Tab-separated table of C-alpha atoms in Angstrom:
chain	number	residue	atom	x	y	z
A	1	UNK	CA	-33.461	48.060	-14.590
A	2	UNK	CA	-30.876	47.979	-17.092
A	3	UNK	CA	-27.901	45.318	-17.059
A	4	UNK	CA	-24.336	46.216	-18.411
A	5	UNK	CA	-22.905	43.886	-20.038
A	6	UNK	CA	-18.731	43.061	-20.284
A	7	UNK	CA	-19.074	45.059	-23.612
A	8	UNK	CA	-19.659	48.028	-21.863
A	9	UNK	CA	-23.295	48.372	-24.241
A	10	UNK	CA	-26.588	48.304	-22.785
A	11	UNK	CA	-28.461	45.519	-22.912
A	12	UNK	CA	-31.122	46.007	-25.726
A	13	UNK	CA	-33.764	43.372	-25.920
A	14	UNK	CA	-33.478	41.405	-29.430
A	15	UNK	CA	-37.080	42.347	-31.319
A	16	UNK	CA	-38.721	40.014	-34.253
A	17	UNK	CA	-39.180	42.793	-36.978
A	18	UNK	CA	-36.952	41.732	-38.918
A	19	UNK	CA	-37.982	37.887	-38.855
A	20	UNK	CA	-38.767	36.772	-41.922
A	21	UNK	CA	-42.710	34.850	-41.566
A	22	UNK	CA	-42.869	31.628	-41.656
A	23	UNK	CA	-46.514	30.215	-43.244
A	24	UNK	CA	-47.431	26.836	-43.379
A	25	UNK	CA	-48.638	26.806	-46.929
A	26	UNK	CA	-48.730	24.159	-50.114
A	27	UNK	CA	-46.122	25.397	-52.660
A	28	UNK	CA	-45.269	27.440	-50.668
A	29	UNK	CA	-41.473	29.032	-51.788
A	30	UNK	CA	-38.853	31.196	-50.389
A	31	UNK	CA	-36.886	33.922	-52.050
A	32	UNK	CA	-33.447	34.326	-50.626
A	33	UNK	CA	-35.038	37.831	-48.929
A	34	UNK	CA	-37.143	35.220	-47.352
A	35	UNK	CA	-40.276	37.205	-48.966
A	36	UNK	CA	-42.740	35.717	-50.664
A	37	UNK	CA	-44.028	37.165	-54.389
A	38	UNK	CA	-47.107	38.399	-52.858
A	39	UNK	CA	-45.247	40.089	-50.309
A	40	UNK	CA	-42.642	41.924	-52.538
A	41	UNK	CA	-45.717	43.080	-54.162
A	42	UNK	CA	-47.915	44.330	-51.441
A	43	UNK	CA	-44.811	46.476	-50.094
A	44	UNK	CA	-43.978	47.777	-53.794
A	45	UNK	CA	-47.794	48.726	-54.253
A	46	UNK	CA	-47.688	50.310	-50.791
A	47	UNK	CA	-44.744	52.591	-52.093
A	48	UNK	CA	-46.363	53.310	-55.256
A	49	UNK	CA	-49.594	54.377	-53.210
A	50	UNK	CA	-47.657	56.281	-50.333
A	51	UNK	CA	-45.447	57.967	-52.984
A	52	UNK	CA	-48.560	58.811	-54.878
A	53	UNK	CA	-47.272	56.816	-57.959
A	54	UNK	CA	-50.219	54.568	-58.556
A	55	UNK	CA	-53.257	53.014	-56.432
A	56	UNK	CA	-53.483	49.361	-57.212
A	57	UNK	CA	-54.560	46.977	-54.537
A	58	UNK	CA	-54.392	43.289	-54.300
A	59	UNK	CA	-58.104	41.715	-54.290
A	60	UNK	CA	-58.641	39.976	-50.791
A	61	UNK	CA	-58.521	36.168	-51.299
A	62	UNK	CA	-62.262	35.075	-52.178
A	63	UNK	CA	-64.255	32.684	-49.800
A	64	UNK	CA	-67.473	30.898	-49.012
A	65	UNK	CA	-68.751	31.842	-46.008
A	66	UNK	CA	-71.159	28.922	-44.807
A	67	UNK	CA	-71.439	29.804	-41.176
A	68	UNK	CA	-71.381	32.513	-39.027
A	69	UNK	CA	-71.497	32.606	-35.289
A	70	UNK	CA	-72.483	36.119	-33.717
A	71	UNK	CA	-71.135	36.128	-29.862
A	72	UNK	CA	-72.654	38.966	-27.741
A	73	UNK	CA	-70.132	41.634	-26.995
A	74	UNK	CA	-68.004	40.868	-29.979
A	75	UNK	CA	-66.792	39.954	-33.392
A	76	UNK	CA	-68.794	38.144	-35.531
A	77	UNK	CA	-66.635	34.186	-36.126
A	78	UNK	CA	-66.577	32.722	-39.452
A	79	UNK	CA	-67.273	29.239	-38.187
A	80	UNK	CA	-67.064	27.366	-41.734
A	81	UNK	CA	-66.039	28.853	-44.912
A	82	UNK	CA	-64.424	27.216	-48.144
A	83	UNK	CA	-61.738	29.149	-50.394
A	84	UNK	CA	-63.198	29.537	-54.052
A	85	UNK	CA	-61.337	29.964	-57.675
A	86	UNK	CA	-61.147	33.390	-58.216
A	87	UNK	CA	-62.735	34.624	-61.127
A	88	UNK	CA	-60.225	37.725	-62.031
A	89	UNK	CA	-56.660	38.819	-61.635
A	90	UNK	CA	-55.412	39.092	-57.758
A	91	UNK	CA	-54.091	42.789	-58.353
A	92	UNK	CA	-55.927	45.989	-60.305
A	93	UNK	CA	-55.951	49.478	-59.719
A	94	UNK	CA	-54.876	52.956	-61.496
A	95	UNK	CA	-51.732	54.203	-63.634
A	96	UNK	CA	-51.914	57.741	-64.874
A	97	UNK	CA	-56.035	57.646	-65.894
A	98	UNK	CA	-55.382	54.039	-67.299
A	99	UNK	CA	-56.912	50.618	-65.839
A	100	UNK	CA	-54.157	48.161	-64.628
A	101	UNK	CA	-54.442	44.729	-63.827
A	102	UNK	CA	-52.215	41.478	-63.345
A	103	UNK	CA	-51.580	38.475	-61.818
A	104	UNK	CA	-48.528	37.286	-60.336
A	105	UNK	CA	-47.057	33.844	-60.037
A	106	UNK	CA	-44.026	31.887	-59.275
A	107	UNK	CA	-42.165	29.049	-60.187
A	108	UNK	CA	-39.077	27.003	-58.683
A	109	UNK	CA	-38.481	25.701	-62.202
A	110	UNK	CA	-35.585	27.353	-64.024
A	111	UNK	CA	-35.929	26.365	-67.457
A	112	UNK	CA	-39.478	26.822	-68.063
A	113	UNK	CA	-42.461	28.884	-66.535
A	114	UNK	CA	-45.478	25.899	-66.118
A	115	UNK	CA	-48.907	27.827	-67.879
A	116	UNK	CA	-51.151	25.710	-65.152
A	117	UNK	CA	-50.250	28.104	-62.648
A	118	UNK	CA	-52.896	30.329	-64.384
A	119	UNK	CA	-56.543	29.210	-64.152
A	120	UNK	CA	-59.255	29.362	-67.273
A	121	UNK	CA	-61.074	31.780	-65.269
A	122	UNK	CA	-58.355	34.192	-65.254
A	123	UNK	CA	-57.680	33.923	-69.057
A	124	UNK	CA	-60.711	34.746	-70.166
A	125	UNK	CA	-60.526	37.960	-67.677
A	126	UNK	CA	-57.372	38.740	-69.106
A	127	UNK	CA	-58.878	38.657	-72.584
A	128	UNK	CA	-61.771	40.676	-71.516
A	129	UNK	CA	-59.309	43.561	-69.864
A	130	UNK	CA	-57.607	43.723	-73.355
A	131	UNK	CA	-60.842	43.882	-74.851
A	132	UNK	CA	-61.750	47.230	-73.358
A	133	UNK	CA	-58.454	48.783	-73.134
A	134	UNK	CA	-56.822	47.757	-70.381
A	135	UNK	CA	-53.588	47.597	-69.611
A	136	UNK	CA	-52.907	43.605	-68.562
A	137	UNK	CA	-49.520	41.901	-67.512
A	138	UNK	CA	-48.618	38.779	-65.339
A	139	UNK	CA	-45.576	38.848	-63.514
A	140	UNK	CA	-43.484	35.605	-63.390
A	141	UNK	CA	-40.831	35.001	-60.608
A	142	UNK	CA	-38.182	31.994	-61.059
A	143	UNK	CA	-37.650	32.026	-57.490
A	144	UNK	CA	-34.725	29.606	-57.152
A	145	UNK	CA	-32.818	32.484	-60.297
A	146	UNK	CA	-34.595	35.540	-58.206
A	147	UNK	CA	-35.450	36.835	-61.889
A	148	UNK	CA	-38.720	38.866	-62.451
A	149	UNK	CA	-40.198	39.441	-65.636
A	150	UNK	CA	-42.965	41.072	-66.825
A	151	UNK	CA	-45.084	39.775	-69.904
A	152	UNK	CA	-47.990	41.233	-71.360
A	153	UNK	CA	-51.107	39.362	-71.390
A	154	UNK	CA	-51.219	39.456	-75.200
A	155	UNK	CA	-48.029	37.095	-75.289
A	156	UNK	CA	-49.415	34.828	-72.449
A	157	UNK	CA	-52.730	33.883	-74.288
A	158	UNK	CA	-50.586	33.475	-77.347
A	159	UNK	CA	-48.991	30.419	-75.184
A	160	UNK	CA	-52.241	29.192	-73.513
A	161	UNK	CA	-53.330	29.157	-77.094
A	162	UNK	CA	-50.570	26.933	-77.884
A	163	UNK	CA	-51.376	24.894	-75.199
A	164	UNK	CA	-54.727	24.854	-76.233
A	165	UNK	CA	-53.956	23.438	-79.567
A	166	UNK	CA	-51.855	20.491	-78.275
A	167	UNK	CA	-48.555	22.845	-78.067
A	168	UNK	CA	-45.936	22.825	-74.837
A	169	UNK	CA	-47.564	23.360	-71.234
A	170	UNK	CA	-44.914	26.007	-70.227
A	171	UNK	CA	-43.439	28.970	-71.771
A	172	UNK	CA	-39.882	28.368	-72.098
A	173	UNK	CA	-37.271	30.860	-70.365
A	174	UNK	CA	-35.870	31.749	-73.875
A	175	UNK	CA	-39.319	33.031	-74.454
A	176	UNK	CA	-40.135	34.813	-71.252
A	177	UNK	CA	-36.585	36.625	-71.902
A	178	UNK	CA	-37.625	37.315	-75.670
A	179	UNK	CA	-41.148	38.238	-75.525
A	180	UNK	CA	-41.142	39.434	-71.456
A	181	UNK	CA	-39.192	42.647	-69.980
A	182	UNK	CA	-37.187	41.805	-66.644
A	183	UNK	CA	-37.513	43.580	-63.999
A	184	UNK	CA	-34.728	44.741	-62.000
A	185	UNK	CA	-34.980	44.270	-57.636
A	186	UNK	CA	-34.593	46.919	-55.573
A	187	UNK	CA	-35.373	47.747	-52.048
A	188	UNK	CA	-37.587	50.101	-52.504
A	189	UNK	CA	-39.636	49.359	-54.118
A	190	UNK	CA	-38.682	45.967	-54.316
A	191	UNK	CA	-40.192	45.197	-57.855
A	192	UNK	CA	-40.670	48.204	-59.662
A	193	UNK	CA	-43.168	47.190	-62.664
A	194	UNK	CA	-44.329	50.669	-62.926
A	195	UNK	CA	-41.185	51.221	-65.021
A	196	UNK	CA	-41.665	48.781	-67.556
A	197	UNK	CA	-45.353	50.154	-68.320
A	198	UNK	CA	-44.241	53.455	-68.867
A	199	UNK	CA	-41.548	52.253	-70.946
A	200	UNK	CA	-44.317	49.632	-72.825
A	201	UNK	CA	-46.933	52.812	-72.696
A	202	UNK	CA	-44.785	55.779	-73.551
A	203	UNK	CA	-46.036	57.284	-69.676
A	204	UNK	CA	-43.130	58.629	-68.164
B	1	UNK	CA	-94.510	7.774	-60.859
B	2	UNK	CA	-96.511	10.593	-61.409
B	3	UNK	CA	-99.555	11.459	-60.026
B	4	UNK	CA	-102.289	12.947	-61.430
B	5	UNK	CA	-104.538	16.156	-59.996
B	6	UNK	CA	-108.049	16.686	-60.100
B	7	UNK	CA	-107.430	19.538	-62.449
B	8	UNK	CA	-106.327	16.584	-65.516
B	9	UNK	CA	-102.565	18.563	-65.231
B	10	UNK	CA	-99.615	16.245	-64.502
B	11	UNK	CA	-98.139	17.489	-61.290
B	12	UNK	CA	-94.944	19.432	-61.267
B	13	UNK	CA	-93.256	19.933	-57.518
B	14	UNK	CA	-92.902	23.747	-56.979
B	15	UNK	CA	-89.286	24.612	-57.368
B	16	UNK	CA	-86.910	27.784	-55.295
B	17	UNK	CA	-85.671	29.218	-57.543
B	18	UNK	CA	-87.600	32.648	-57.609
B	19	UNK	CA	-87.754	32.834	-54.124
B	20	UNK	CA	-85.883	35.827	-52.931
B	21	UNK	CA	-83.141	34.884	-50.257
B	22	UNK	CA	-83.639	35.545	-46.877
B	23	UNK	CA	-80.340	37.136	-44.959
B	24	UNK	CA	-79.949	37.583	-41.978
B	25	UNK	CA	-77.896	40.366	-42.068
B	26	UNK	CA	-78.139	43.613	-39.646
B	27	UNK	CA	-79.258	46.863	-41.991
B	28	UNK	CA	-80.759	44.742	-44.567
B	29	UNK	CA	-83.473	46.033	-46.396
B	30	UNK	CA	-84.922	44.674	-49.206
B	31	UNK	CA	-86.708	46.785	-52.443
B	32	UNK	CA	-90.131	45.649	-53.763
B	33	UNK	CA	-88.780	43.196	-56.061
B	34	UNK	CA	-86.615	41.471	-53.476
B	35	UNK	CA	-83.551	42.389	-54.334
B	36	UNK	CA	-80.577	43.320	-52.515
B	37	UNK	CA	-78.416	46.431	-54.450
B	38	UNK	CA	-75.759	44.355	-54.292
B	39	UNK	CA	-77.515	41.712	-55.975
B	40	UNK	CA	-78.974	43.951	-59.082
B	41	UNK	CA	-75.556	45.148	-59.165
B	42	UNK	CA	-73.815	42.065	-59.474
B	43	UNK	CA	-76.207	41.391	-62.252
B	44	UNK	CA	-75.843	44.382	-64.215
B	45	UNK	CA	-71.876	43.991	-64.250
B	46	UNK	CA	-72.785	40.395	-65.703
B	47	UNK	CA	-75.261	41.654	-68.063
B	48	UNK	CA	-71.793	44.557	-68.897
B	49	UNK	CA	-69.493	41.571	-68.883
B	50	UNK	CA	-71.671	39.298	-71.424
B	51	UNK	CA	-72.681	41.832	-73.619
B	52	UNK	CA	-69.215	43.112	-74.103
B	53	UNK	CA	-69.862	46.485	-72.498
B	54	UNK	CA	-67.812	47.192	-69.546
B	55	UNK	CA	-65.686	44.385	-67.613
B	56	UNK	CA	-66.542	45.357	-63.650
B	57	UNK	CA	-66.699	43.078	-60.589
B	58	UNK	CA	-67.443	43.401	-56.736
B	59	UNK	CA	-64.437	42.813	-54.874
B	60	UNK	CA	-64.289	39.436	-52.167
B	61	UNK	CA	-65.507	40.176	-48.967
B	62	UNK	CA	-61.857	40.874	-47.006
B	63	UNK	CA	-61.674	38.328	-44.307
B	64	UNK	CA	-58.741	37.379	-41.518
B	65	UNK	CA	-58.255	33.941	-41.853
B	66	UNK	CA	-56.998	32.695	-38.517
B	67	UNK	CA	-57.135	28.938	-38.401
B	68	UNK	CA	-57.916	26.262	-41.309
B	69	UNK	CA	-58.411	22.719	-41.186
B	70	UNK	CA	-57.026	20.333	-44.026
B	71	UNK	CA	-59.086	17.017	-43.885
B	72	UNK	CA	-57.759	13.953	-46.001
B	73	UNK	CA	-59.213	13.838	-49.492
B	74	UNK	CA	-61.228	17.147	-49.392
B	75	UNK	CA	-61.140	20.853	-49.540
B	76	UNK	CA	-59.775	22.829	-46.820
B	77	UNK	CA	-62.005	24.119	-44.123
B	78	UNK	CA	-61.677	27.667	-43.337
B	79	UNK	CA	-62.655	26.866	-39.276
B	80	UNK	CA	-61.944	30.599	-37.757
B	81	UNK	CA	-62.109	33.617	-39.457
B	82	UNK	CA	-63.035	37.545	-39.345
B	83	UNK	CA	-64.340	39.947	-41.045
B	84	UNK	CA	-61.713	42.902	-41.930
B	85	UNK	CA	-62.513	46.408	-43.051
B	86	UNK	CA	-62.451	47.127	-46.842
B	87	UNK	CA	-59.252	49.511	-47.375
B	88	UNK	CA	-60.898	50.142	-50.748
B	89	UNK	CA	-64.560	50.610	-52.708
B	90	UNK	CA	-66.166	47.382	-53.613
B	91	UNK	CA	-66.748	47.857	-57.319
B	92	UNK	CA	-64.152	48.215	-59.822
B	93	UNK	CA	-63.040	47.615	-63.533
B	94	UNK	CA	-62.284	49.095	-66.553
B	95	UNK	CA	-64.693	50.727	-69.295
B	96	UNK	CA	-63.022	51.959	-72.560
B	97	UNK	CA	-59.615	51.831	-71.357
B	98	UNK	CA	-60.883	53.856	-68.309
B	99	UNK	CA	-60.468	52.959	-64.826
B	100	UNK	CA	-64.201	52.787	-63.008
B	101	UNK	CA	-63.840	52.765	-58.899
B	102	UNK	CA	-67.047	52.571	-56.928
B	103	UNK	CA	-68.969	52.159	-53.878
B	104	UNK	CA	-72.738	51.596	-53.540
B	105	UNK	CA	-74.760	51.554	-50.399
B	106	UNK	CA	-78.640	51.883	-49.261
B	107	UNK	CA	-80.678	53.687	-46.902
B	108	UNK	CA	-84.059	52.950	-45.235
B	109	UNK	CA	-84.218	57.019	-44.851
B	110	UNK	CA	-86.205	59.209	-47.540
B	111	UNK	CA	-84.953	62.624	-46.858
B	112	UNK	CA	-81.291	62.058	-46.426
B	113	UNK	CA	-78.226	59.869	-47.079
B	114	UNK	CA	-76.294	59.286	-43.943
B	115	UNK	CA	-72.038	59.664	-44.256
B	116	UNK	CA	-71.795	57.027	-41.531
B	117	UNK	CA	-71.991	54.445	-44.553
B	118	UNK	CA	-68.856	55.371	-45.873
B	119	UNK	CA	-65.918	54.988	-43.856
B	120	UNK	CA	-62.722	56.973	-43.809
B	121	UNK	CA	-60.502	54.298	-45.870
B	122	UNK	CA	-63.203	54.126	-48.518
B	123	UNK	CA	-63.008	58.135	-48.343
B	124	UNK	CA	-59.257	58.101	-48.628
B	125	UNK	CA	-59.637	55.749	-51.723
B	126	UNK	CA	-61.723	57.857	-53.363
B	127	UNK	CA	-59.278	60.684	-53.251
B	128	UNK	CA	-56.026	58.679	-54.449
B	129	UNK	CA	-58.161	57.205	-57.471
B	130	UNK	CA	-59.149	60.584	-57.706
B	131	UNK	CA	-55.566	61.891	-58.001
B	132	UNK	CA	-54.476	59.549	-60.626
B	133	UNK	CA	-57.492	60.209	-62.960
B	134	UNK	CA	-59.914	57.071	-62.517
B	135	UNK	CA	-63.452	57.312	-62.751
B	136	UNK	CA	-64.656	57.238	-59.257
B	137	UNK	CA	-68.457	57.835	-57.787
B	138	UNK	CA	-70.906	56.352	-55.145
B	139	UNK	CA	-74.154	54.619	-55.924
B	140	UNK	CA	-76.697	55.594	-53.888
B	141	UNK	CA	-79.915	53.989	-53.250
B	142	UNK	CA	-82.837	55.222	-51.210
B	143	UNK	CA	-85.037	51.920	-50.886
B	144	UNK	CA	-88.472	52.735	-49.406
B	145	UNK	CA	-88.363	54.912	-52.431
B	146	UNK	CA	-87.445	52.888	-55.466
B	147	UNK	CA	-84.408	55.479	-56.139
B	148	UNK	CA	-80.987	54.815	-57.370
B	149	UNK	CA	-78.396	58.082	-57.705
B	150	UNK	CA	-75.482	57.963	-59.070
B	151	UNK	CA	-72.747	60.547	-57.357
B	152	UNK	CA	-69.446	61.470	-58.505
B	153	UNK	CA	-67.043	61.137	-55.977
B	154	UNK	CA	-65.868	64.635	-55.957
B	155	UNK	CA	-68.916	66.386	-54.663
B	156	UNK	CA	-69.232	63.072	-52.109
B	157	UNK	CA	-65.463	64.225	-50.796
B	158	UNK	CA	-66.705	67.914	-50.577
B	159	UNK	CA	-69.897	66.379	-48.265
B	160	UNK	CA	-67.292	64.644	-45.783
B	161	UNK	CA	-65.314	67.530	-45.672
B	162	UNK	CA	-68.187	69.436	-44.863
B	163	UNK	CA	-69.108	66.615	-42.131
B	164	UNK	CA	-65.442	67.187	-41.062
B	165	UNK	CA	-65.646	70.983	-41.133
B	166	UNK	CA	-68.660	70.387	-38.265
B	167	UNK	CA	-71.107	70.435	-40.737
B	168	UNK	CA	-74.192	68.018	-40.869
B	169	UNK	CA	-73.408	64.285	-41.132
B	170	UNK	CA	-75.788	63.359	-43.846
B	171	UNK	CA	-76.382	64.409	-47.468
B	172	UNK	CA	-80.075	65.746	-47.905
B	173	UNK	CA	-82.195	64.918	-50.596
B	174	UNK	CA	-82.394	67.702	-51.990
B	175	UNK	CA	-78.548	67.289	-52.683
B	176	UNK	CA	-78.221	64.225	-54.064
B	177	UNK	CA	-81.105	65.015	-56.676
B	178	UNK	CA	-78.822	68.278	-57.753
B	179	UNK	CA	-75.432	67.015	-57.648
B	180	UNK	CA	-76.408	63.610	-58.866
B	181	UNK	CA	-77.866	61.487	-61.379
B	182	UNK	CA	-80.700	59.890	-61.136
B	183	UNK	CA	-80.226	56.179	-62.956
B	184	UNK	CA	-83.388	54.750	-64.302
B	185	UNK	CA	-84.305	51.056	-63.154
B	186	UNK	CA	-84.819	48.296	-65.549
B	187	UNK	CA	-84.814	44.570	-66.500
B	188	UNK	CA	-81.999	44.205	-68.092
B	189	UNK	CA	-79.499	45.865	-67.157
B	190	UNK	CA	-81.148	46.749	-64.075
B	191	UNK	CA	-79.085	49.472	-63.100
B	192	UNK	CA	-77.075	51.064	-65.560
B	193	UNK	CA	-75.136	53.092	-64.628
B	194	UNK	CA	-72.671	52.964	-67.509
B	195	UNK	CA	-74.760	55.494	-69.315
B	196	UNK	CA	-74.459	57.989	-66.566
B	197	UNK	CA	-70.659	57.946	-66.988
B	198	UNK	CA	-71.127	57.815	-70.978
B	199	UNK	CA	-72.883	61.390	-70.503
B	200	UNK	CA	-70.770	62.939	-67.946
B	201	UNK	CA	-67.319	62.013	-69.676
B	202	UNK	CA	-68.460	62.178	-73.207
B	203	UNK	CA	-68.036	58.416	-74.098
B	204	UNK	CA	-70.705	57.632	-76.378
């Protein structure tokens, strides 16, 4: 049964689509979208799959599994399990016959992009992708400027190397601009980093 | 304090660490020297990954994380979780600038290689990474007989469609051992594979 309302519409039940998720997570930052980094990229790498642009994938979040209970009838329960330090970049896949790979981080700073949002682990990977050819980015968000850059991983370890020899913790902004390529937002896809690496790679 | 044997030698308690890990896992089948494939694969993309050769890793087990438990002063519990399909291969990395993409699995059988261990997102994988020009096969072992193949994904893809088509829902022997590559088991690396794809794409 359908109720009219003094509008004269019918009455069409308000759905949740649209909601923007709420997660209950450390450091955890909006965009103005209300989408997280991660989630911009998932939905641009979805595009770039569907459109049959590029297949890169995020890597599932990696965990210690310590117990598992097996009920009859159904799905095995991970009782106890501990997140671990990933050892790579979150995100690889394939470009045009070439090996892609990158992490992706934000920052609520606005002045400065903190380097300890990267871990050792994923430096050295970094420095072993460019080792064998691969093509290796990070992409930096200042969330409160909703600015998007990417910087090759080249220029990154040239900062952790800094850092590492008693230099500045951060890059600055000036530098991300200088030695990093923005990337403009659109909605679809949202953050389109494909462009810059054709631009960086001579691709397109 | 130490005692001392009969035998004059100064007693040393027996240590684990060559014992071969039990699972309890369903399908699990181990080869003669105790090893899982996944294990002698991990091993080989660390013995690729030391020695500078190839930079390849198995992707994190993709698990639904439903309910986690922060405790004061220690790491967060992971209390509920589930196992999720893979929407990709396991394996992947880069190898002189290419992209590699793979999937290995093992059979108890001697005369055929079941499809059923691949499912239809790893088959859909295959044919984007495919599409965009990565390097993208199937490692297949057959364990009661000490064999390891290697498969390019292409004639793999022309097997399913031949499943699809009606056709039988297994690769015979006979197959693999003519549209394969048989890759020859050793210490270290133990299987390496890397000189199959040297010789089929002309790398060395």
């Amino acid at each position: 049964m359908n109720f009219h309302y003094p509008n004269g519409k019918r009455y069409v039940p308000k759905t949740n689509t649209a909601a923007p998720k709420i997660r209950k997570e450390k450091n955890f930052a909006y965009s103005n979208r209300g989408m997280t980094l991660e989630e911009d990229l998932n939905e641009t790498n979805l595009y770039y799959l569907e459109q049959n642009i590029a297949v890169i994938h995020k890597k599932p979040t990696p965990v210690q599994i310590v117990n598992v209970d097996y009920p009859k009838r159904s799905a095995a329960v991970i009782k106890e399990a501990y997140f671990k330090q990933a050892s790579t970049t979150d995100y690889n896949g394939v470009y045009k016959g070439k090996y892609i790979d990158f992490e992706a981080k934000e920052t609520k700073f606005t002045s400065s992009f903190p380097l300890k949002n990267f871990h050792t682990h994923q430096i050295r990977h970094m420095r072993d992708v460019l080792s064998h050819q691969g093509v290796c980015f990070v992409i930096l968000r200042f969330t409160s400027l909703e600015e998007v850059f990417l910087l090759e991983a080249s220029y990154l370890l040239s900062f952790w190397d800094r850092m590492e020899e008693g230099g500045r913790k951060s890059i600055t902004k000036e530098e991300v601009e200088k030695y990093g390529h923005q990337i403009p937002l659109g909605f679809q896809p949202r953050i389109d980093y494909i462009k810059v690496i054709d631009y960086l790679y001579n691709l397109s």
